[in-house]
Amino acid sequence: RYLSDVIRKMLHCAAFLDSSTLDDLRSLFNLGIQKSDVLLILGSPGYLTRPWCLLEVLEARRHNVPFLMVSVRYQHFDYVKAREFVDQLEQR
């Protein structure tokens, strides 16, 4: 929530935070990802093991929404493995 607030203040634009505004999974796609300029992913070791997180990434790819994976310090997030996984997501 803090990062979302900082982004909103710095860029003077809306920031969709799925954990605070998500009432229905459809709104994640319709109001969040499809209308976003970019999807910011805070990478943690379990991120790509959560089904809803995978759906976010897949939806972003389907709608040509670029995404930025940021490794969370001290969380041992392997960006290279994550990127390979995401690149092959459609085939899984």
Short mmCIF file of C-alpha atoms in Angstrom, two decimals:
data_model
loop_
_atom_site.label_atom_id
_atom_site.label_comp_id
_atom_site.label_asym_id
_atom_site.label_seq_id
_atom_site.Cartn_x
_atom_site.Cartn_y
_atom_site.Cartn_z
CA ARG A 1 0.00 0.00 0.00
CA TYR A 2 2.83 2.40 0.80
CA LEU A 3 4.48 1.90 -2.60
CA SER A 4 1.14 2.44 -4.33
CA ASP A 5 0.70 5.73 -2.47
CA VAL A 6 4.22 6.87 -3.36
CA ILE A 7 3.70 6.05 -7.04
CA ARG A 8 0.38 7.90 -7.03
CA LYS A 9 1.99 11.02 -5.50
CA MET A 10 5.14 10.98 -7.62
CA LEU A 11 3.47 10.38 -10.97
CA HIS A 12 0.18 12.19 -10.29
CA CYS A 13 -1.78 9.29 -11.71
CA ALA A 14 -3.94 6.43 -10.53
CA ALA A 15 -2.29 3.29 -9.21
CA PHE A 16 -4.30 0.08 -9.01
CA LEU A 17 -3.38 -2.05 -6.03
CA ASP A 18 -4.99 -5.45 -6.37
CA SER A 19 -4.95 -6.30 -2.68
CA SER A 20 -6.83 -3.19 -1.61
CA THR A 21 -9.37 -2.70 -4.39
CA LEU A 22 -10.14 -6.25 -5.43
CA ASP A 23 -13.71 -7.34 -4.77
CA ASP A 24 -14.04 -9.66 -7.72
CA LEU A 25 -11.34 -11.37 -9.77
CA ARG A 26 -12.89 -9.96 -12.95
CA SER A 27 -12.20 -6.43 -11.73
CA LEU A 28 -8.52 -7.32 -11.43
CA PHE A 29 -8.49 -7.86 -15.18
CA ASN A 30 -11.04 -5.28 -16.37
CA LEU A 31 -10.18 -2.39 -14.07
CA GLY A 32 -6.63 -3.22 -13.14
CA ILE A 33 -4.48 -4.89 -15.73
CA GLN A 34 -6.26 -4.06 -18.98
CA LYS A 35 -6.31 -0.34 -18.14
CA SER A 36 -2.76 -0.20 -16.83
CA ASP A 37 0.24 1.33 -18.54
CA VAL A 38 2.58 -1.05 -16.75
CA LEU A 39 2.35 -3.92 -14.26
CA LEU A 40 4.83 -3.60 -11.41
CA ILE A 41 5.65 -6.96 -9.84
CA LEU A 42 7.38 -7.15 -6.49
CA GLY A 43 9.25 -10.39 -6.92
CA SER A 44 9.36 -12.78 -4.03
CA PRO A 45 10.14 -16.51 -4.12
CA GLY A 46 6.47 -17.50 -3.97
CA TYR A 47 5.11 -14.98 -6.47
CA LEU A 48 5.00 -17.33 -9.44
CA THR A 49 3.49 -20.15 -7.36
CA ARG A 50 0.24 -18.26 -6.70
CA PRO A 51 -2.48 -18.86 -9.30
CA TRP A 52 -3.87 -15.30 -9.19
CA CYS A 53 -0.36 -13.89 -9.68
CA LEU A 54 0.14 -16.09 -12.72
CA LEU A 55 -3.20 -14.88 -14.07
CA GLU A 56 -2.06 -11.27 -13.64
CA VAL A 57 1.09 -11.89 -15.66
CA LEU A 58 -0.77 -13.87 -18.32
CA GLU A 59 -3.42 -11.17 -18.66
CA ALA A 60 -0.75 -8.49 -18.97
CA ARG A 61 0.95 -10.44 -21.75
CA ARG A 62 -2.32 -11.02 -23.58
CA HIS A 63 -3.09 -7.28 -23.57
CA ASN A 64 0.46 -6.15 -24.32
CA VAL A 65 0.80 -4.46 -20.95
CA PRO A 66 4.51 -4.32 -20.17
CA PHE A 67 5.57 -5.51 -16.77
CA LEU A 68 8.51 -4.79 -14.56
CA MET A 69 9.72 -7.42 -12.11
CA VAL A 70 11.53 -5.94 -9.15
CA SER A 71 13.46 -8.26 -6.91
CA VAL A 72 12.65 -7.75 -3.24
CA ARG A 73 15.93 -7.56 -1.37
CA TYR A 74 16.74 -10.48 0.91
CA GLN A 75 13.94 -12.58 -0.55
CA HIS A 76 16.17 -14.69 -2.84
CA PHE A 77 14.07 -13.99 -5.91
CA ASP A 78 15.69 -15.47 -9.03
CA TYR A 79 14.86 -13.00 -11.79
CA VAL A 80 16.36 -15.13 -14.58
CA LYS A 81 14.30 -18.19 -13.66
CA ALA A 82 11.19 -16.06 -13.22
CA ARG A 83 11.65 -14.43 -16.63
CA GLU A 84 12.12 -17.83 -18.31
CA PHE A 85 8.98 -19.10 -16.60
CA VAL A 86 6.94 -16.08 -17.69
CA ASP A 87 8.22 -16.29 -21.27
CA GLN A 88 6.91 -19.86 -21.46
CA LEU A 89 3.67 -19.17 -19.58
CA GLU A 90 1.40 -19.35 -22.63
CA GLN A 91 2.70 -22.83 -23.43
CA ARG A 92 2.01 -24.24 -19.97
#
